[in-house]
Amino acid sequence: MPLQALIFDVDGTLADTERDGHRIAFNEAFRQAGLDWHWDIPLYGALLAVTGGKERIRYFLQQFHPQLLDDADLDSRIAALHQSKTRCYLDLVASGGLPMRPGVARLIAEARDAGLRLAIATTTTPENVVVLLESSLAKGSTAWFEVIGAGDIVPAKKPAPDIYTWVLEQLGLPASACLAFEDSDNGLRAALGAGLITLVTTNDYTLDHVFDGATAVLPDLGSSDSPQCVTLAGLRQWHAAAQAGSVP
Ligand code: XBP
Ligand code: MG
């Protein structure tokens, strides 16, 4: 089956959004709510074990403020706090502060020129995807992605494969016709769980993650003049080799 579509994760893959994006937005939302919670860089790295912002807040309470779990209105309080965080994050992204990672725009342009279909499979909130693409990739680039699977559209978030399975269903393609891009162990497990050949680009938070099963693990997709520049030709080779069951 030839390679027909590329499916991208967002946070950590398209852009390095966690440390200087989502984490800052969570802390601003806590401040605006009058809470003395502060997620510093190491703590946030530990909390990233749980995908989904609402789920991450609950995980934080379980670990550090279990007495608050008995609050009868906990779900609505978490939802309201997360909506505030999303507003803060959207403002931050719209300011242009979170650029695409090296090679992402180049590879997407090459894939578009070659007629490959593009999709997104992410745990983050849908609005976050649109603002990131429009602010950091290109105006109108949201339309380049035929399917955007994001956030609560599926019952179970990564590492469950649900979001990737949903995107494949919307594309009407088998996993064997696609290739996924991820940055984390949760994301890799989700993509592999959906049967997808997966390429990992690591970041500061995921360098020490276990990436067993990834077709390749790279620091980034590379700029056109770098030796490890990931090109469409290279993707096709990885895809063909993985389908043939051989390591490229
Ligand atoms: C990463 C996530 C998201 C973000 C926060 O998503 O787990 O939850 O950390 O975004 P992915 P929200 O790597 O799948 O793109 O607060 O909107 O969930
Ligand atoms: Mg990610």
mmCIF file of N, CA and C in Angstrom, residues 158-224:
data_model
loop_
_atom_site.group_PDB
_atom_site.id
_atom_site.type_symbol
_atom_site.label_atom_id
_atom_site.label_comp_id
_atom_site.label_asym_id
_atom_site.label_seq_id
_atom_site.Cartn_x
_atom_site.Cartn_y
_atom_site.Cartn_z
ATOM 1 N N LYS A 158 -4.877 9.687 24.492
ATOM 2 C CA LYS A 158 -3.594 8.977 24.395
ATOM 3 C C LYS A 158 -3.130 8.608 25.803
ATOM 4 N N PRO A 159 -2.576 7.423 25.990
ATOM 5 C CA PRO A 159 -2.032 6.446 25.038
ATOM 6 C C PRO A 159 -3.074 5.539 24.395
ATOM 7 N N ALA A 160 -4.363 5.741 24.694
ATOM 8 C CA ALA A 160 -5.369 4.957 23.965
ATOM 9 C C ALA A 160 -5.271 5.325 22.482
ATOM 10 N N PRO A 161 -5.563 4.373 21.587
ATOM 11 C CA PRO A 161 -5.432 4.636 20.143
ATOM 12 C C PRO A 161 -6.632 5.385 19.546
ATOM 13 N N ASP A 162 -7.628 5.673 20.370
ATOM 14 C CA ASP A 162 -8.915 6.182 19.871
ATOM 15 C C ASP A 162 -8.800 7.346 18.901
ATOM 16 N N ILE A 163 -7.975 8.321 19.214
ATOM 17 C CA ILE A 163 -7.934 9.508 18.362
ATOM 18 C C ILE A 163 -7.363 9.185 16.995
ATOM 19 N N TYR A 164 -6.385 8.272 16.962
ATOM 20 C CA TYR A 164 -5.818 7.861 15.663
ATOM 21 C C TYR A 164 -6.811 6.997 14.875
ATOM 22 N N THR A 165 -7.513 6.131 15.588
ATOM 23 C CA THR A 165 -8.523 5.299 14.923
ATOM 24 C C THR A 165 -9.624 6.164 14.323
ATOM 25 N N TRP A 166 -10.012 7.198 15.079
ATOM 26 C CA TRP A 166 -11.057 8.118 14.600
ATOM 27 C C TRP A 166 -10.580 8.844 13.349
ATOM 28 N N VAL A 167 -9.333 9.323 13.367
ATOM 29 C CA VAL A 167 -8.789 10.055 12.205
ATOM 30 C C VAL A 167 -8.726 9.135 10.981
ATOM 31 N N LEU A 168 -8.293 7.895 11.174
ATOM 32 C CA LEU A 168 -8.231 6.950 10.045
ATOM 33 C C LEU A 168 -9.626 6.718 9.460
ATOM 34 N N GLU A 169 -10.619 6.593 10.348
ATOM 35 C CA GLU A 169 -12.009 6.403 9.881
ATOM 36 C C GLU A 169 -12.474 7.602 9.068
ATOM 37 N N GLN A 170 -12.140 8.801 9.549
ATOM 38 C CA GLN A 170 -12.550 10.022 8.829
ATOM 39 C C GLN A 170 -11.822 10.131 7.482
ATOM 40 N N LEU A 171 -10.569 9.673 7.449
ATOM 41 C CA LEU A 171 -9.804 9.712 6.191
ATOM 42 C C LEU A 171 -10.295 8.629 5.225
ATOM 43 N N GLY A 172 -10.879 7.568 5.794
ATOM 44 C CA GLY A 172 -11.272 6.421 4.970
ATOM 45 C C GLY A 172 -10.070 5.665 4.454
ATOM 46 N N LEU A 173 -9.006 5.657 5.265
ATOM 47 C CA LEU A 173 -7.772 4.980 4.879
ATOM 48 C C LEU A 173 -7.398 3.926 5.919
ATOM 49 N N PRO A 174 -6.729 2.843 5.464
ATOM 50 C CA PRO A 174 -6.174 1.896 6.429
ATOM 51 C C PRO A 174 -4.887 2.473 7.020
ATOM 52 N N ALA A 175 -4.519 2.012 8.182
ATOM 53 C CA ALA A 175 -3.283 2.503 8.823
ATOM 54 C C ALA A 175 -2.082 2.292 7.907
ATOM 55 N N SER A 176 -2.128 1.229 7.104
ATOM 56 C CA SER A 176 -0.970 0.889 6.255
ATOM 57 C C SER A 176 -0.701 1.930 5.175
ATOM 58 N N ALA A 177 -1.652 2.827 4.937
ATOM 59 C CA ALA A 177 -1.457 3.864 3.913
ATOM 60 C C ALA A 177 -0.950 5.164 4.512
ATOM 61 N N CYS A 178 -0.695 5.132 5.828
ATOM 62 C CA CYS A 178 -0.371 6.381 6.516
ATOM 63 C C CYS A 178 0.927 6.264 7.319
ATOM 64 N N LEU A 179 1.387 7.420 7.781
ATOM 65 C CA LEU A 179 2.557 7.488 8.671
ATOM 66 C C LEU A 179 2.270 8.566 9.709
ATOM 67 N N ALA A 180 2.561 8.255 10.982
ATOM 68 C CA ALA A 180 2.264 9.195 12.075
ATOM 69 C C ALA A 180 3.549 9.823 12.613
ATOM 70 N N PHE A 181 3.398 11.049 13.132
ATOM 71 C CA PHE A 181 4.511 11.775 13.751
ATOM 72 C C PHE A 181 4.135 12.054 15.199
ATOM 73 N N GLU A 182 5.011 11.653 16.126
ATOM 74 C CA GLU A 182 4.732 11.849 17.540
ATOM 75 C C GLU A 182 5.970 12.369 18.274
ATOM 76 N N ASP A 183 5.789 12.719 19.565
ATOM 77 C CA ASP A 183 6.934 13.223 20.352
ATOM 78 C C ASP A 183 7.088 12.523 21.685
ATOM 79 N N SER A 184 6.054 11.747 22.119
ATOM 80 C CA SER A 184 6.058 11.220 23.494
ATOM 81 C C SER A 184 5.738 9.731 23.521
ATOM 82 N N ASP A 185 5.998 9.111 24.669
ATOM 83 C CA ASP A 185 5.687 7.672 24.786
ATOM 84 C C ASP A 185 4.174 7.452 24.720
ATOM 85 N N ASN A 186 3.404 8.316 25.375
ATOM 86 C CA ASN A 186 1.940 8.190 25.274
ATOM 87 C C ASN A 186 1.470 8.287 23.826
ATOM 88 N N GLY A 187 2.043 9.244 23.104
ATOM 89 C CA GLY A 187 1.627 9.438 21.715
ATOM 90 C C GLY A 187 2.042 8.279 20.826
ATOM 91 N N LEU A 188 3.269 7.787 21.046
ATOM 92 C CA LEU A 188 3.732 6.643 20.245
ATOM 93 C C LEU A 188 2.838 5.438 20.488
ATOM 94 N N ARG A 189 2.516 5.173 21.767
ATOM 95 C CA ARG A 189 1.670 4.015 22.069
ATOM 96 C C ARG A 189 0.300 4.157 21.418
ATOM 97 N N ALA A 190 -0.221 5.365 21.390
ATOM 98 C CA ALA A 190 -1.531 5.589 20.743
ATOM 99 C C ALA A 190 -1.451 5.293 19.245
ATOM 100 N N ALA A 191 -0.420 5.807 18.593
ATOM 101 C CA ALA A 191 -0.275 5.608 17.136
ATOM 102 C C ALA A 191 -0.027 4.136 16.813
ATOM 103 N N LEU A 192 0.868 3.502 17.563
ATOM 104 C CA LEU A 192 1.145 2.073 17.327
ATOM 105 C C LEU A 192 -0.116 1.243 17.593
ATOM 106 N N GLY A 193 -0.869 1.651 18.602
ATOM 107 C CA GLY A 193 -2.102 0.929 18.941
ATOM 108 C C GLY A 193 -3.118 0.962 17.819
ATOM 109 N N ALA A 194 -3.013 2.004 16.982
ATOM 110 C CA ALA A 194 -3.916 2.113 15.821
ATOM 111 C C ALA A 194 -3.294 1.482 14.582
ATOM 112 N N GLY A 195 -2.112 0.868 14.762
ATOM 113 C CA GLY A 195 -1.463 0.147 13.661
ATOM 114 C C GLY A 195 -0.613 1.018 12.757
ATOM 115 N N LEU A 196 -0.261 2.213 13.255
ATOM 116 C CA LEU A 196 0.441 3.177 12.392
ATOM 117 C C LEU A 196 1.960 3.093 12.507
ATOM 118 N N ILE A 197 2.628 3.157 11.377
ATOM 119 C CA ILE A 197 4.069 3.354 11.341
ATOM 120 C C ILE A 197 4.311 4.760 11.895
ATOM 121 N N THR A 198 5.245 4.882 12.850
ATOM 122 C CA THR A 198 5.369 6.157 13.565
ATOM 123 C C THR A 198 6.811 6.633 13.646
ATOM 124 N N LEU A 199 6.986 7.930 13.344
ATOM 125 C CA LEU A 199 8.290 8.576 13.455
ATOM 126 C C LEU A 199 8.237 9.504 14.657
ATOM 127 N N VAL A 200 9.247 9.439 15.515
ATOM 128 C CA VAL A 200 9.264 10.252 16.739
ATOM 129 C C VAL A 200 10.322 11.336 16.637
ATOM 130 N N THR A 201 9.927 12.573 16.976
ATOM 131 C CA THR A 201 10.921 13.634 17.177
ATOM 132 C C THR A 201 10.826 14.032 18.646
ATOM 133 N N THR A 202 11.935 13.927 19.341
ATOM 134 C CA THR A 202 11.931 14.132 20.792
ATOM 135 C C THR A 202 12.037 15.621 21.139
ATOM 136 N N ASN A 203 11.749 15.952 22.383
ATOM 137 C CA ASN A 203 11.957 17.309 22.896
ATOM 138 C C ASN A 203 12.439 17.190 24.335
ATOM 139 N N ASP A 204 12.674 18.340 24.976
ATOM 140 C CA ASP A 204 13.269 18.320 26.321
ATOM 141 C C ASP A 204 12.487 17.439 27.285
ATOM 142 N N TYR A 205 11.165 17.420 27.146
ATOM 143 C CA TYR A 205 10.351 16.641 28.089
ATOM 144 C C TYR A 205 10.306 15.146 27.755
ATOM 145 N N THR A 206 10.677 14.790 26.529
ATOM 146 C CA THR A 206 10.465 13.375 26.146
ATOM 147 C C THR A 206 11.761 12.654 25.786
ATOM 148 N N LEU A 207 12.901 13.323 25.979
ATOM 149 C CA LEU A 207 14.197 12.722 25.599
ATOM 150 C C LEU A 207 14.402 11.346 26.223
ATOM 151 N N ASP A 208 13.931 11.188 27.492
ATOM 152 C CA ASP A 208 14.220 9.914 28.190
ATOM 153 C C ASP A 208 13.040 8.940 28.107
ATOM 154 N N HIS A 209 12.059 9.237 27.266
ATOM 155 C CA HIS A 209 10.927 8.315 27.115
ATOM 156 C C HIS A 209 11.368 7.050 26.389
ATOM 157 N N VAL A 210 10.611 5.977 26.546
ATOM 158 C CA VAL A 210 10.867 4.717 25.833
ATOM 159 C C VAL A 210 10.089 4.744 24.518
ATOM 160 N N PHE A 211 10.796 4.531 23.403
ATOM 161 C CA PHE A 211 10.139 4.632 22.091
ATOM 162 C C PHE A 211 10.215 3.301 21.333
ATOM 163 N N ASP A 212 10.103 2.206 22.055
ATOM 164 C CA ASP A 212 10.110 0.893 21.380
ATOM 165 C C ASP A 212 8.981 0.836 20.351
ATOM 166 N N GLY A 213 9.335 0.404 19.147
ATOM 167 C CA GLY A 213 8.306 0.270 18.099
ATOM 168 C C GLY A 213 8.276 1.431 17.132
ATOM 169 N N ALA A 214 8.976 2.525 17.481
ATOM 170 C CA ALA A 214 9.025 3.663 16.549
ATOM 171 C C ALA A 214 9.882 3.281 15.340
ATOM 172 N N THR A 215 9.504 3.731 14.148
ATOM 173 C CA THR A 215 10.298 3.462 12.938
ATOM 174 C C THR A 215 11.599 4.252 12.985
ATOM 175 N N ALA A 216 11.545 5.438 13.585
ATOM 176 C CA ALA A 216 12.763 6.253 13.741
ATOM 177 C C ALA A 216 12.544 7.207 14.907
ATOM 178 N N VAL A 217 13.622 7.516 15.628
ATOM 179 C CA VAL A 217 13.580 8.493 16.725
ATOM 180 C C VAL A 217 14.659 9.535 16.424
ATOM 181 N N LEU A 218 14.227 10.784 16.214
ATOM 182 C CA LEU A 218 15.142 11.849 15.779
ATOM 183 C C LEU A 218 14.999 13.065 16.679
ATOM 184 N N PRO A 219 16.000 13.944 16.733
ATOM 185 C CA PRO A 219 15.871 15.170 17.531
ATOM 186 C C PRO A 219 14.866 16.147 16.912
ATOM 187 N N ASP A 220 14.773 16.138 15.577
ATOM 188 C CA ASP A 220 13.749 16.944 14.876
ATOM 189 C C ASP A 220 13.747 16.515 13.404
ATOM 190 N N LEU A 221 12.929 17.178 12.588
ATOM 191 C CA LEU A 221 12.791 16.773 11.173
ATOM 192 C C LEU A 221 13.891 17.385 10.312
ATOM 193 N N GLY A 222 14.647 18.301 10.900
ATOM 194 C CA GLY A 222 15.832 18.850 10.222
ATOM 195 C C GLY A 222 15.518 19.918 9.207
ATOM 196 N N SER A 223 16.450 20.864 9.110
ATOM 197 C CA SER A 223 16.328 21.892 8.062
ATOM 198 C C SER A 223 16.955 21.326 6.785
ATOM 199 N N SER A 224 16.628 21.942 5.664
ATOM 200 C CA SER A 224 16.989 21.358 4.359
ATOM 201 C C SER A 224 18.505 21.182 4.211
#
